[in-house]
Amino acid sequence: MEKRVTFRGWLLPLLLIAPQVIISAVFFFYPAGQAIWQSLFIPDPFGLSMQYVGLGNFEFLLSDPFYRASFVTTAIFSILVTLCSMIPALFLAVLADRLIKGSGVYRTLLIWPYAVAPAVAGVLWLFMFNTRVGVVSWYLGQLGYDWNHVLNGGEAMGLVVVASAWGRISYNFLFFFAALQAVPKSVIEAAAIDGARFWRRFWTIVLPLLSPTTFFLLVVNIVYAFFETFGVIHTITAGGPQQTTTILVYKVFSDGFVGQDLGSSSAQSVILLIVVGLLTVVQFKFIEKRVHY
Amino acid sequence: MAREIHGMVEKRGAGLWLTHVFMILGVLVIFFPIWLAFVASTVTQPEIVKPPMPLLPGDQFWNNYKAALFSGVNVPVATMLFNSLVMAIGIAFGKIIISLLSAFAIVYFKFPGRNVFFWLIFLTLMLPVEVRIVPTFEVVASFGMLNSYSGLIFPLIASATATFLFRQFFLTIPDELAEAARVDGARPMRFFWDIVVPMSRTNVAALFVILFIYGWNQYLWPLLITTDPEMNTIVMGIKQMFPSGDDVAEWPVIMATSILAMIPPVIVVVGMQRLFIRGLVDSEK
């Protein structure tokens, strides 16, 4: 789309666009280029020189069992976070949609967790499940269940999933609720006259009408789980135990900053770039579709 | 008739009560972690380390919050709050200003290289800071921007979302307005200040809410570039309050800090709910 009416001149628009272009160049394109460049080298043990290895870093990564495990971990983690945040959100949104009065109050209460930073959410959940002082872990102990996410990989994964999904419930709730409010009441009433009960109406009419929202939320929640949950993992498990919660973004951090393995960390960045690119393409394809919807 | 159908679709009586009950249960479950943090911030350390801790607030509210705000663990929490505020507001204003300007240039001018710039900005949509942390860190370090507000702010304001949002909005401004401005001999910047900016008010406000929370809740970036506790932001500073090794964490102070860390974004989200929801929907489209 273009404007019919535009102003003349070329110096002014260049000046106007300059701040954004300069900041993008310095803090985006140059570092991204650096990441791609560094991914082709390995530093010598003393860090004095770099040796060109071509795609060696990538070959090494893709055959590294730890890296492959991290891919699997990320996949499991993002699927679980997406499910655990979307299903309760849909349930709450359906309930709120059935209320004539009072849904505004619930909405105000339910959006709170969105404002809580992932890292703070991590601290709150860590506190509840702390092996020494946690309330929930203590009561679980009373029931005869010995909770220890510091040693048990499955429990660690469960905890970071729940802590990551918690704040997202608010976000998904808002989108589901808005979509439900947009479903034409006449369609629902027509089905009700035909004798369709609530669950039948939900499965055959409401859910299909929600599918654009659902698909959109699937994509953004996966992106969230991939890139924005670093704070949760760093505060709760720091990737452990035995790397069972080391997702890809966490590994870039731990290999690059803690392990100081720049070549490998850069190669991982490049692989993540490709993943982000793919997810963005999916998102845009979907938006195009929705415009025609 | 209409009323009966209504009754079939929207629950009344027992069904309505059941809906409320489930809804309240949902809210309670979702609120529980925040409640527990609040309780922990009002009791004494011995009450917490001997589980189970109480589930109702104690009488140590002022003591714990005073301890957190004015002494903290490594640095007073008041300092971290101030740093977070500067960072969040800096990011929000910075992004809004540079995107208003560049969107105006892209929409209202035809200049050489316009499409190239447009695509360059578009590409930045795809690069979250988490992905390029090592080289970005090196750039910031080479500028001597570690432990500084500019180091906290600038790398995070280069994002295309806001630019696209404003571009979409500017395209809906009627051409007649620009035409009238041109006939009247108004310069482009005058048109920008007198027409475009005032018309974008609501979009700017909605975006401010979203960006403020984005900036406030940053974790990884401040963790990397603020090695001096004086420059820590509150969200990343909480983790630094945990002792390394076997020492017992000072839970009441840590939980008071967690509550303090969530108050500003919660006020923004709940207080500006309408703008927040609008900003959320707009910026994700």
Coordinates of C-alpha atoms in Angstrom, one line a residue:
Chain A
M1 CA 0.0 0.0 0.0
E2 CA 1.3 3.5 -0.9
K3 CA 0.3 7.0 -0.1
R4 CA -0.9 9.0 -3.1
V5 CA 0.3 12.2 -1.5
T6 CA 3.9 12.4 -0.4
F7 CA 6.3 15.2 0.4
R8 CA 9.3 16.1 -1.7
G9 CA 12.9 15.9 -0.7
W10 CA 15.3 13.2 0.2
L11 CA 17.6 14.7 2.9
L12 CA 14.8 15.1 5.5
P13 CA 13.5 11.5 5.2
L14 CA 17.0 10.1 5.4
L15 CA 17.6 12.1 8.6
L16 CA 14.3 10.9 10.0
I17 CA 15.1 7.2 9.3
A18 CA 18.7 7.5 10.4
P19 CA 18.3 6.9 14.1
Q20 CA 16.6 3.6 13.6
V21 CA 18.9 2.5 10.8
I22 CA 22.0 3.4 12.8
I23 CA 20.8 1.6 15.9
S24 CA 19.8 -1.5 13.9
A25 CA 23.1 -1.5 12.1
V26 CA 25.2 -1.2 15.2
F27 CA 23.2 -3.5 17.6
F28 CA 21.6 -5.8 15.1
F29 CA 23.3 -6.3 11.8
Y30 CA 26.8 -6.0 12.9
P31 CA 26.4 -8.5 15.8
A32 CA 24.4 -10.9 13.6
G33 CA 27.1 -10.7 11.0
Q34 CA 29.7 -11.3 13.7
A35 CA 27.8 -14.4 14.9
I36 CA 27.8 -15.8 11.4
W37 CA 31.5 -14.9 10.9
Q38 CA 32.6 -16.3 14.2
S39 CA 30.7 -19.5 13.6
L40 CA 33.2 -20.4 10.9
F41 CA 36.2 -20.2 13.3
I42 CA 37.6 -21.8 16.4
P43 CA 39.8 -19.9 18.7
D44 CA 43.1 -21.5 19.8
P45 CA 43.4 -22.6 23.4
F46 CA 45.1 -19.3 24.4
G47 CA 42.5 -17.2 22.6
L48 CA 45.3 -15.5 20.6
S49 CA 44.2 -16.5 17.1
M50 CA 41.3 -17.9 15.3
Q51 CA 41.5 -20.9 13.0
Y52 CA 39.1 -21.1 10.0
V53 CA 37.1 -24.4 10.2
G54 CA 34.4 -23.7 7.6
L55 CA 31.3 -25.5 8.7
G56 CA 33.2 -27.5 11.2
N57 CA 31.4 -25.9 14.2
F58 CA 28.1 -26.9 12.7
E59 CA 29.2 -30.4 11.9
F60 CA 30.5 -30.8 15.4
L61 CA 27.3 -29.4 16.9
L62 CA 25.0 -31.5 15.0
S63 CA 26.9 -34.6 16.0
D64 CA 27.2 -33.5 19.6
P65 CA 24.8 -35.6 21.7
F66 CA 24.4 -32.8 24.2
Y67 CA 23.3 -30.4 21.5
R68 CA 20.9 -32.9 20.0
A69 CA 19.5 -33.5 23.5
S70 CA 19.0 -29.8 23.9
F71 CA 17.0 -29.7 20.7
V72 CA 14.7 -32.5 22.0
T73 CA 14.5 -30.7 25.4
T74 CA 13.5 -27.5 23.7
A75 CA 10.8 -29.3 21.6
I76 CA 9.3 -31.0 24.7
F77 CA 9.5 -27.8 26.7
S78 CA 7.8 -25.6 24.2
I79 CA 5.0 -28.1 23.4
L80 CA 4.3 -28.5 27.1
V81 CA 4.4 -24.7 27.8
T82 CA 2.1 -24.1 24.9
L83 CA -0.4 -26.8 26.1
C84 CA -0.3 -25.8 29.7
S85 CA -0.9 -22.2 29.0
M86 CA -3.5 -22.5 26.3
I87 CA -5.9 -25.2 27.7
P88 CA -6.5 -23.5 31.1
A89 CA -6.8 -20.1 29.3
L90 CA -9.4 -21.4 26.9
F91 CA -11.3 -23.0 29.8
L92 CA -11.3 -19.8 31.8
A93 CA -12.3 -17.7 28.7
V94 CA -15.2 -20.0 28.0
L95 CA -16.4 -19.6 31.6
A96 CA -16.0 -15.8 31.5
D97 CA -17.8 -15.7 28.2
R98 CA -20.9 -17.4 29.7
L99 CA -21.2 -14.7 32.4
I100 CA -23.3 -11.7 31.6
K101 CA -22.0 -9.7 34.5
G102 CA -18.8 -9.8 36.4
S103 CA -16.5 -11.0 33.6
G104 CA -14.7 -7.6 33.8
V105 CA -13.7 -8.2 37.4
Y106 CA -12.3 -11.7 36.6
R107 CA -10.5 -10.3 33.6
T108 CA -8.8 -7.6 35.7
L109 CA -7.7 -10.3 38.2
L110 CA -6.5 -12.8 35.6
I111 CA -4.3 -10.4 33.7
W112 CA -2.0 -9.8 36.7
P113 CA 0.4 -12.7 36.0
Y114 CA 1.2 -11.2 32.6
A115 CA 2.8 -8.3 34.3
V116 CA 5.1 -10.6 36.3
A117 CA 8.5 -11.0 34.7
P118 CA 9.4 -14.6 33.8
A119 CA 12.4 -14.3 36.1
V120 CA 10.2 -13.2 39.0
A121 CA 7.7 -16.0 38.2
G122 CA 10.7 -18.3 38.4
V123 CA 11.5 -17.1 41.9
L124 CA 7.8 -17.4 43.0
W125 CA 7.6 -21.0 41.8
L126 CA 11.0 -21.9 43.1
F127 CA 9.8 -20.6 46.5
M128 CA 6.7 -22.8 46.5
F129 CA 8.7 -25.9 45.5
N130 CA 11.9 -25.2 47.3
T131 CA 13.3 -28.5 48.7
R132 CA 13.9 -27.0 52.1
V133 CA 11.3 -24.4 52.7
G134 CA 8.7 -24.8 49.9
V135 CA 5.1 -25.0 51.0
V136 CA 3.9 -27.2 48.2
S137 CA 6.9 -29.6 48.4
W138 CA 6.3 -29.8 52.2
Y139 CA 2.7 -30.8 51.7
L140 CA 3.6 -33.2 49.0
G141 CA 6.1 -34.7 51.5
Q142 CA 3.2 -35.1 54.0
L143 CA 1.3 -37.0 51.3
G144 CA 4.3 -39.3 51.0
Y145 CA 5.7 -37.8 47.7
D146 CA 9.3 -36.8 47.9
W147 CA 9.7 -33.8 45.7
N148 CA 13.2 -32.9 44.6
H149 CA 13.6 -30.9 41.4
V150 CA 17.3 -30.4 42.1
L151 CA 18.0 -34.1 41.5
N152 CA 15.0 -35.3 39.5
G153 CA 15.1 -34.2 35.9
G154 CA 11.4 -34.8 35.2
E155 CA 10.3 -32.7 38.2
A156 CA 12.7 -30.0 37.2
M157 CA 11.1 -29.9 33.7
G158 CA 7.6 -29.9 35.2
L159 CA 8.5 -27.0 37.4
V160 CA 10.0 -24.8 34.7
V161 CA 7.1 -25.6 32.4
V162 CA 4.5 -24.6 34.9
A163 CA 6.4 -21.4 35.9
S164 CA 6.7 -20.5 32.2
A165 CA 3.1 -21.3 31.4
W166 CA 1.7 -19.4 34.4
G167 CA 2.1 -15.9 33.1
R168 CA 1.1 -16.9 29.6
I169 CA -2.3 -18.0 30.8
S170 CA -3.2 -14.3 31.1
Y171 CA -2.1 -13.5 27.7
N172 CA -3.9 -16.4 26.0
F173 CA -7.0 -15.8 28.1
L174 CA -7.3 -12.2 26.7
F175 CA -7.0 -13.4 23.1
F176 CA -9.5 -16.3 23.6
F177 CA -11.9 -14.1 25.5
A178 CA -11.9 -11.5 22.8
A179 CA -12.4 -14.2 20.1
L180 CA -15.3 -15.7 22.0
Q181 CA -17.0 -12.4 22.4
A182 CA -16.8 -12.0 18.6
V183 CA -18.6 -15.2 17.9
P184 CA -22.1 -14.1 16.6
K185 CA -24.7 -14.8 19.3
S186 CA -27.3 -15.6 16.6
V187 CA -25.3 -18.7 15.5
I188 CA -25.1 -20.0 19.0
E189 CA -28.8 -19.4 19.6
A190 CA -29.8 -21.0 16.4
A191 CA -27.9 -24.1 17.4
A192 CA -29.5 -24.0 20.9
I193 CA -32.9 -23.9 19.3
D194 CA -31.9 -27.0 17.3
G195 CA -31.3 -28.7 20.6
A196 CA -27.5 -28.7 20.6
R197 CA -26.2 -28.7 24.1
F198 CA -23.4 -26.7 25.4
W199 CA -20.5 -29.2 24.7
R200 CA -21.9 -30.0 21.3
R201 CA -22.1 -26.3 20.4
F202 CA -18.6 -25.8 21.7
W203 CA -17.0 -28.6 19.7
T204 CA -18.9 -28.1 16.4
I205 CA -19.4 -24.3 16.3
V206 CA -17.3 -22.3 18.8
L207 CA -14.0 -24.2 18.5
P208 CA -13.8 -24.1 14.7
L209 CA -14.6 -20.4 14.8
L210 CA -11.8 -19.9 17.2
S211 CA -9.3 -21.7 15.0
P212 CA -7.5 -18.5 13.6
T213 CA -6.9 -17.3 17.2
T214 CA -5.8 -20.8 18.3
F215 CA -3.3 -21.1 15.5
F216 CA -2.0 -17.6 16.1
L217 CA -1.6 -18.4 19.8
L218 CA 0.2 -21.7 19.0
V219 CA 2.8 -19.8 17.0
V220 CA 3.4 -17.0 19.5
N221 CA 3.5 -19.3 22.5
I222 CA 6.1 -21.5 20.8
V223 CA 8.2 -18.4 20.1
Y224 CA 7.7 -17.4 23.7
A225 CA 8.8 -20.8 25.0
F226 CA 11.9 -20.7 22.7
F227 CA 13.2 -17.2 23.4
E228 CA 11.6 -15.6 26.4
T229 CA 11.8 -18.2 29.1
F230 CA 15.5 -17.8 29.8
G231 CA 14.7 -16.0 33.1
V232 CA 12.6 -18.9 34.4
I233 CA 15.2 -21.5 33.6
H234 CA 18.1 -19.4 34.9
T235 CA 16.4 -18.7 38.3
I236 CA 14.9 -22.2 38.9
T237 CA 17.3 -24.8 37.5
A238 CA 20.1 -23.1 35.7
G239 CA 19.7 -25.8 33.0
G240 CA 20.1 -28.7 35.4
P241 CA 20.0 -31.4 36.7
Q242 CA 22.3 -33.0 34.1
Q243 CA 21.2 -30.5 31.4
T244 CA 17.6 -31.8 31.5
T245 CA 16.3 -28.3 31.3
T246 CA 18.9 -26.8 29.0
I247 CA 16.9 -25.3 26.2
L248 CA 18.7 -23.9 23.1
V249 CA 18.7 -20.3 24.2
Y250 CA 20.1 -21.4 27.6
K251 CA 22.8 -23.3 25.8
V252 CA 23.9 -20.3 23.8
F253 CA 24.3 -18.5 27.0
S254 CA 26.1 -21.2 29.0
D255 CA 28.5 -22.2 26.2
G256 CA 29.2 -18.6 25.2
F257 CA 29.5 -16.9 28.5
V258 CA 30.1 -19.6 31.0
G259 CA 32.0 -22.0 28.8
Q260 CA 33.7 -19.2 26.7
D261 CA 33.3 -21.4 23.6
L262 CA 32.7 -18.6 21.1
G263 CA 32.8 -20.7 17.9
S264 CA 30.2 -23.1 19.1
S265 CA 28.1 -20.5 20.7
S266 CA 28.0 -18.5 17.5
A267 CA 27.1 -21.5 15.4
Q268 CA 24.3 -22.1 17.8
S269 CA 23.2 -18.5 17.4
V270 CA 23.1 -19.0 13.6
I271 CA 21.0 -22.2 14.0
L272 CA 18.6 -20.3 16.2
L273 CA 18.5 -17.5 13.6
I274 CA 17.3 -20.1 11.1
V275 CA 14.7 -21.3 13.6
V276 CA 13.4 -17.8 14.2
G277 CA 13.3 -17.2 10.5
L278 CA 11.2 -20.3 9.9
L279 CA 8.8 -19.3 12.7
T280 CA 8.5 -15.8 11.4
V281 CA 7.6 -17.2 7.9
V282 CA 4.9 -19.4 9.4
Q283 CA 3.5 -16.4 11.3
F284 CA 3.4 -14.2 8.3
K285 CA 1.8 -16.9 6.1
F286 CA -0.8 -17.2 8.7
I287 CA -1.4 -13.4 8.9
E288 CA -1.9 -13.3 5.2
K289 CA -4.4 -16.0 5.5
R290 CA -6.3 -14.2 8.2
V291 CA -6.6 -11.1 6.1
H292 CA -8.6 -13.1 3.6
Y293 CA -10.5 -14.9 6.3
Chain B
M1 CA -39.2 -16.7 23.2
A2 CA -36.1 -14.6 23.0
R3 CA -35.7 -14.9 26.7
E4 CA -35.9 -18.7 26.7
I5 CA -33.2 -19.0 24.1
H6 CA -31.1 -16.6 26.1
G7 CA -31.6 -18.9 29.0
M8 CA -30.4 -21.9 27.0
V9 CA -27.2 -20.1 26.0
E10 CA -26.2 -18.0 29.0
K11 CA -26.5 -19.9 32.2
R12 CA -28.8 -18.8 35.0
G13 CA -29.5 -20.3 38.4
A14 CA -27.4 -23.3 39.4
G15 CA -25.3 -23.2 36.2
L16 CA -24.5 -19.6 36.7
W17 CA -23.3 -20.3 40.3
L18 CA -21.2 -23.2 39.1
T19 CA -19.6 -20.9 36.5
H20 CA -18.7 -18.4 39.2
V21 CA -17.4 -21.1 41.4
F22 CA -15.1 -22.4 38.7
M23 CA -14.0 -18.9 37.8
I24 CA -13.2 -18.1 41.4
L25 CA -11.3 -21.3 41.7
G26 CA -9.3 -20.5 38.6
V27 CA -8.5 -17.0 39.9
L28 CA -7.4 -18.4 43.3
V29 CA -5.1 -21.0 41.7
I30 CA -3.5 -18.4 39.5
F31 CA -3.1 -16.0 42.3
F32 CA -1.7 -18.5 44.8
P33 CA 2.0 -17.9 43.9
I34 CA 1.6 -14.1 44.3
W35 CA -0.3 -14.5 47.6
L36 CA 2.4 -16.8 49.0
A37 CA 5.1 -14.4 48.0
F38 CA 3.2 -11.6 49.8
V39 CA 2.7 -13.7 52.9
A40 CA 6.4 -14.6 52.9
S41 CA 7.3 -10.9 52.7
T42 CA 5.4 -10.2 55.9
V43 CA 6.8 -12.9 58.2
T44 CA 10.1 -13.6 59.9
Q45 CA 12.9 -15.8 58.5
P46 CA 12.4 -18.5 61.2
E47 CA 8.7 -18.8 60.3
I48 CA 9.7 -19.7 56.8
V49 CA 12.7 -22.0 57.3
K50 CA 10.6 -24.2 59.6
P51 CA 8.0 -25.5 57.1
P52 CA 5.2 -25.3 56.6
M53 CA 5.2 -21.5 56.5
P54 CA 1.9 -19.7 57.5
L55 CA -0.6 -19.0 54.8
L56 CA -1.8 -15.7 56.3
P57 CA 0.2 -12.5 56.5
G58 CA 2.3 -11.8 59.6
D59 CA 3.2 -8.5 61.2
Q60 CA 6.7 -8.0 59.7
F61 CA 5.5 -6.0 56.6
W62 CA 7.3 -2.8 57.4
N63 CA 10.5 -4.4 58.7
N64 CA 11.0 -6.6 55.7
Y65 CA 10.2 -4.0 53.1
K66 CA 12.3 -1.4 54.9
A67 CA 15.2 -3.9 55.0
A68 CA 14.7 -4.7 51.3
L69 CA 14.3 -1.1 50.1
F70 CA 17.1 0.5 52.0
S71 CA 19.7 -2.2 52.6
G72 CA 18.8 -5.2 50.3
V73 CA 21.4 -7.9 50.0
N74 CA 24.1 -6.6 47.6
V75 CA 22.6 -3.2 47.0
P76 CA 19.4 -1.4 48.3
V77 CA 16.4 -2.5 46.3
A78 CA 15.5 1.2 45.9
T79 CA 18.5 1.6 43.7
M80 CA 17.5 -1.4 41.6
L81 CA 14.0 0.0 41.3
F82 CA 15.3 3.3 40.0
N83 CA 17.6 1.5 37.5
S84 CA 14.6 -0.6 36.2
L85 CA 12.5 2.5 35.9
V86 CA 15.1 4.3 33.9
M87 CA 15.6 1.3 31.6
A88 CA 11.9 0.7 31.1
I89 CA 11.0 4.3 30.4
G90 CA 14.1 4.7 28.2
I91 CA 13.3 1.7 26.1
A92 CA 9.6 2.7 25.8
F93 CA 10.3 6.3 24.8
G94 CA 13.3 5.4 22.7
K95 CA 11.4 2.9 20.6
I96 CA 8.4 5.1 20.2
I97 CA 10.5 8.1 19.1
I98 CA 12.7 6.4 16.5
S99 CA 9.8 4.4 15.1
L100 CA 7.5 7.4 14.8
L101 CA 10.2 9.2 12.8
S102 CA 11.2 6.3 10.6
A103 CA 7.6 5.3 9.9
F104 CA 6.8 8.9 8.9
A105 CA 9.8 8.9 6.5
I106 CA 8.7 5.6 5.0
V107 CA 5.1 6.5 4.5
Y108 CA 5.2 10.2 3.6
F109 CA 8.3 10.4 1.4
K110 CA 9.7 8.7 -1.7
F111 CA 13.4 8.8 -1.4
P112 CA 16.3 6.8 -2.8
G113 CA 16.8 3.6 -0.9
R114 CA 13.4 3.6 0.8
N115 CA 12.7 0.0 0.0
V116 CA 16.1 -1.1 1.1
F117 CA 15.7 0.6 4.5
F118 CA 12.3 -0.7 4.8
W119 CA 13.5 -4.3 4.4
L120 CA 16.5 -3.7 6.7
I121 CA 14.1 -2.6 9.4
F122 CA 11.8 -5.5 8.6
L123 CA 14.7 -8.0 9.1
T124 CA 15.2 -6.9 12.7
L125 CA 11.8 -8.3 13.5
M126 CA 13.4 -11.7 13.3
L127 CA 16.3 -11.3 15.7
P128 CA 15.6 -11.5 19.4
V129 CA 18.5 -10.3 21.6
E130 CA 18.8 -13.8 23.1
V131 CA 20.0 -15.1 19.8
R132 CA 22.9 -12.7 19.3
I133 CA 24.0 -12.1 22.9
V134 CA 27.8 -12.8 22.5
P135 CA 28.5 -10.4 19.6
T136 CA 26.1 -7.8 20.9
F137 CA 27.9 -7.9 24.3
E138 CA 31.2 -7.4 22.5
V139 CA 29.9 -4.3 20.7
V140 CA 28.5 -2.8 23.9
A141 CA 31.8 -3.6 25.7
S142 CA 33.9 -2.0 23.0
F143 CA 31.8 1.2 23.3
G144 CA 32.5 1.2 27.0
M145 CA 28.8 0.9 27.6
L146 CA 28.9 -1.9 30.2
N147 CA 27.3 -0.8 33.5
S148 CA 25.6 2.1 31.9
Y149 CA 22.0 3.1 31.2
S150 CA 22.8 3.6 27.5
G151 CA 24.1 0.0 27.4
L152 CA 20.9 -1.2 29.0
I153 CA 18.7 0.7 26.7
F154 CA 20.1 1.1 23.2
P155 CA 20.6 -2.5 22.1
L156 CA 16.9 -3.2 23.0
I157 CA 15.3 -0.3 21.2
A158 CA 16.2 -1.5 17.7
S159 CA 13.1 -3.4 16.9
A160 CA 10.7 -3.2 13.9
T161 CA 7.4 -3.9 15.7
A162 CA 6.7 -0.4 16.6
T163 CA 7.7 1.0 13.2
F164 CA 5.3 -1.4 11.5
L165 CA 2.5 -0.5 13.8
F166 CA 2.9 3.2 13.1
R167 CA 3.3 2.6 9.4
Q168 CA 0.0 0.7 9.4
F169 CA -1.6 3.5 11.3
F170 CA -0.2 6.3 9.1
L171 CA -1.5 4.6 6.0
T172 CA -5.0 5.0 7.4
I173 CA -4.7 8.7 7.8
P174 CA -6.7 10.3 5.0
D175 CA -4.6 11.7 2.1
E176 CA -6.7 14.8 2.2
L177 CA -5.0 16.0 5.3
A178 CA -1.5 15.8 3.8
E179 CA -2.8 17.4 0.7
A180 CA -4.3 20.3 2.6
A181 CA -1.1 20.7 4.5
R182 CA 0.8 20.8 1.3
V183 CA -1.5 23.3 -0.3
D184 CA -1.2 25.5 2.8
G185 CA 2.5 25.4 2.3
A186 CA 3.1 23.5 5.6
R187 CA 6.5 21.9 5.9
P188 CA 6.6 18.1 6.4
M189 CA 7.8 18.4 10.0
R190 CA 5.0 20.8 10.8
F191 CA 2.5 18.3 9.4
F192 CA 4.2 15.7 11.5
W193 CA 3.9 17.7 14.7
D194 CA 0.5 19.2 14.2
I195 CA -1.4 16.3 12.5
V196 CA 0.4 13.0 12.6
V197 CA 1.6 13.0 16.2
P198 CA -1.7 14.1 17.8
M199 CA -3.6 11.6 15.8
S200 CA -1.3 8.8 16.9
R201 CA -1.9 9.6 20.6
T202 CA -3.8 6.5 21.5
N203 CA -1.4 4.2 19.6
V204 CA 1.5 5.8 21.3
A205 CA -0.1 5.3 24.7
A206 CA -1.0 1.6 24.0
L207 CA 2.5 1.0 22.8
F208 CA 4.0 2.7 25.8
V209 CA 2.2 0.2 28.1
I210 CA 3.5 -2.8 26.2
L211 CA 7.0 -1.5 25.8
F212 CA 7.3 -0.4 29.5
I213 CA 6.5 -4.0 30.5
Y214 CA 8.9 -5.4 27.9
G215 CA 11.7 -3.2 29.2
W216 CA 10.9 -3.7 32.9
N217 CA 10.9 -7.5 32.6
Q218 CA 14.2 -7.8 30.7
Y219 CA 16.5 -10.4 32.4
L220 CA 19.2 -11.8 30.3
W221 CA 20.6 -8.5 28.9
P222 CA 20.9 -6.7 32.3
L223 CA 22.4 -9.9 33.7
L224 CA 25.2 -9.8 31.1
I225 CA 26.1 -6.1 31.1
T226 CA 25.6 -5.0 34.7
T227 CA 28.4 -6.5 36.6
D228 CA 28.3 -3.6 39.1
P229 CA 25.5 -4.2 41.7
E230 CA 24.8 -0.5 41.7
M231 CA 23.5 -0.9 38.1
N232 CA 21.5 -4.0 38.6
T233 CA 17.8 -3.9 37.6
I234 CA 15.3 -5.3 40.1
V235 CA 14.2 -8.2 37.9
M236 CA 17.7 -9.6 37.4
G237 CA 18.8 -8.5 40.9
I238 CA 16.5 -10.9 42.7
K239 CA 18.5 -13.9 41.6
Q240 CA 21.7 -12.2 42.8
M241 CA 20.2 -12.1 46.3
F242 CA 20.4 -15.8 46.6
P243 CA 23.6 -16.9 48.4
S244 CA 25.9 -19.2 46.6
G245 CA 26.7 -22.4 48.5
D246 CA 24.9 -23.7 51.5
D247 CA 23.9 -20.5 53.2
V248 CA 20.1 -20.1 53.7
A249 CA 18.5 -17.4 51.5
E250 CA 16.9 -14.5 53.3
W251 CA 13.5 -15.4 52.1
P252 CA 11.4 -12.5 53.6
V253 CA 13.7 -9.9 52.0
I254 CA 13.8 -11.7 48.7
M255 CA 10.1 -12.1 48.5
A256 CA 9.5 -8.5 49.5
T257 CA 11.8 -7.6 46.5
S258 CA 9.8 -9.9 44.2
I259 CA 6.6 -8.1 45.2
L260 CA 8.3 -4.7 44.7
A261 CA 9.5 -6.0 41.3
M262 CA 5.9 -6.7 40.1
I263 CA 4.1 -3.7 41.5
P264 CA 5.0 -1.2 38.7
P265 CA 4.2 -3.4 35.8
V266 CA 1.0 -4.6 37.5
I267 CA -0.1 -1.0 38.1
V268 CA 0.5 -0.2 34.4
V269 CA -1.3 -3.3 33.2
V270 CA -4.3 -3.1 35.5
G271 CA -4.5 0.7 35.6
M272 CA -4.4 1.1 31.8
Q273 CA -6.2 -2.1 31.0
R274 CA -7.9 -0.8 27.9
L275 CA -4.8 0.6 26.4
F276 CA -2.9 -2.5 27.4
I277 CA -5.3 -4.9 25.6
R278 CA -5.3 -2.6 22.6
G279 CA -1.5 -2.5 22.5
L280 CA -1.3 -6.2 22.9
V281 CA -3.7 -6.9 20.0
D282 CA -2.1 -4.2 17.8
S283 CA 1.5 -5.2 18.3
E284 CA 0.9 -8.9 17.7
K285 CA -1.0 -8.4 14.5

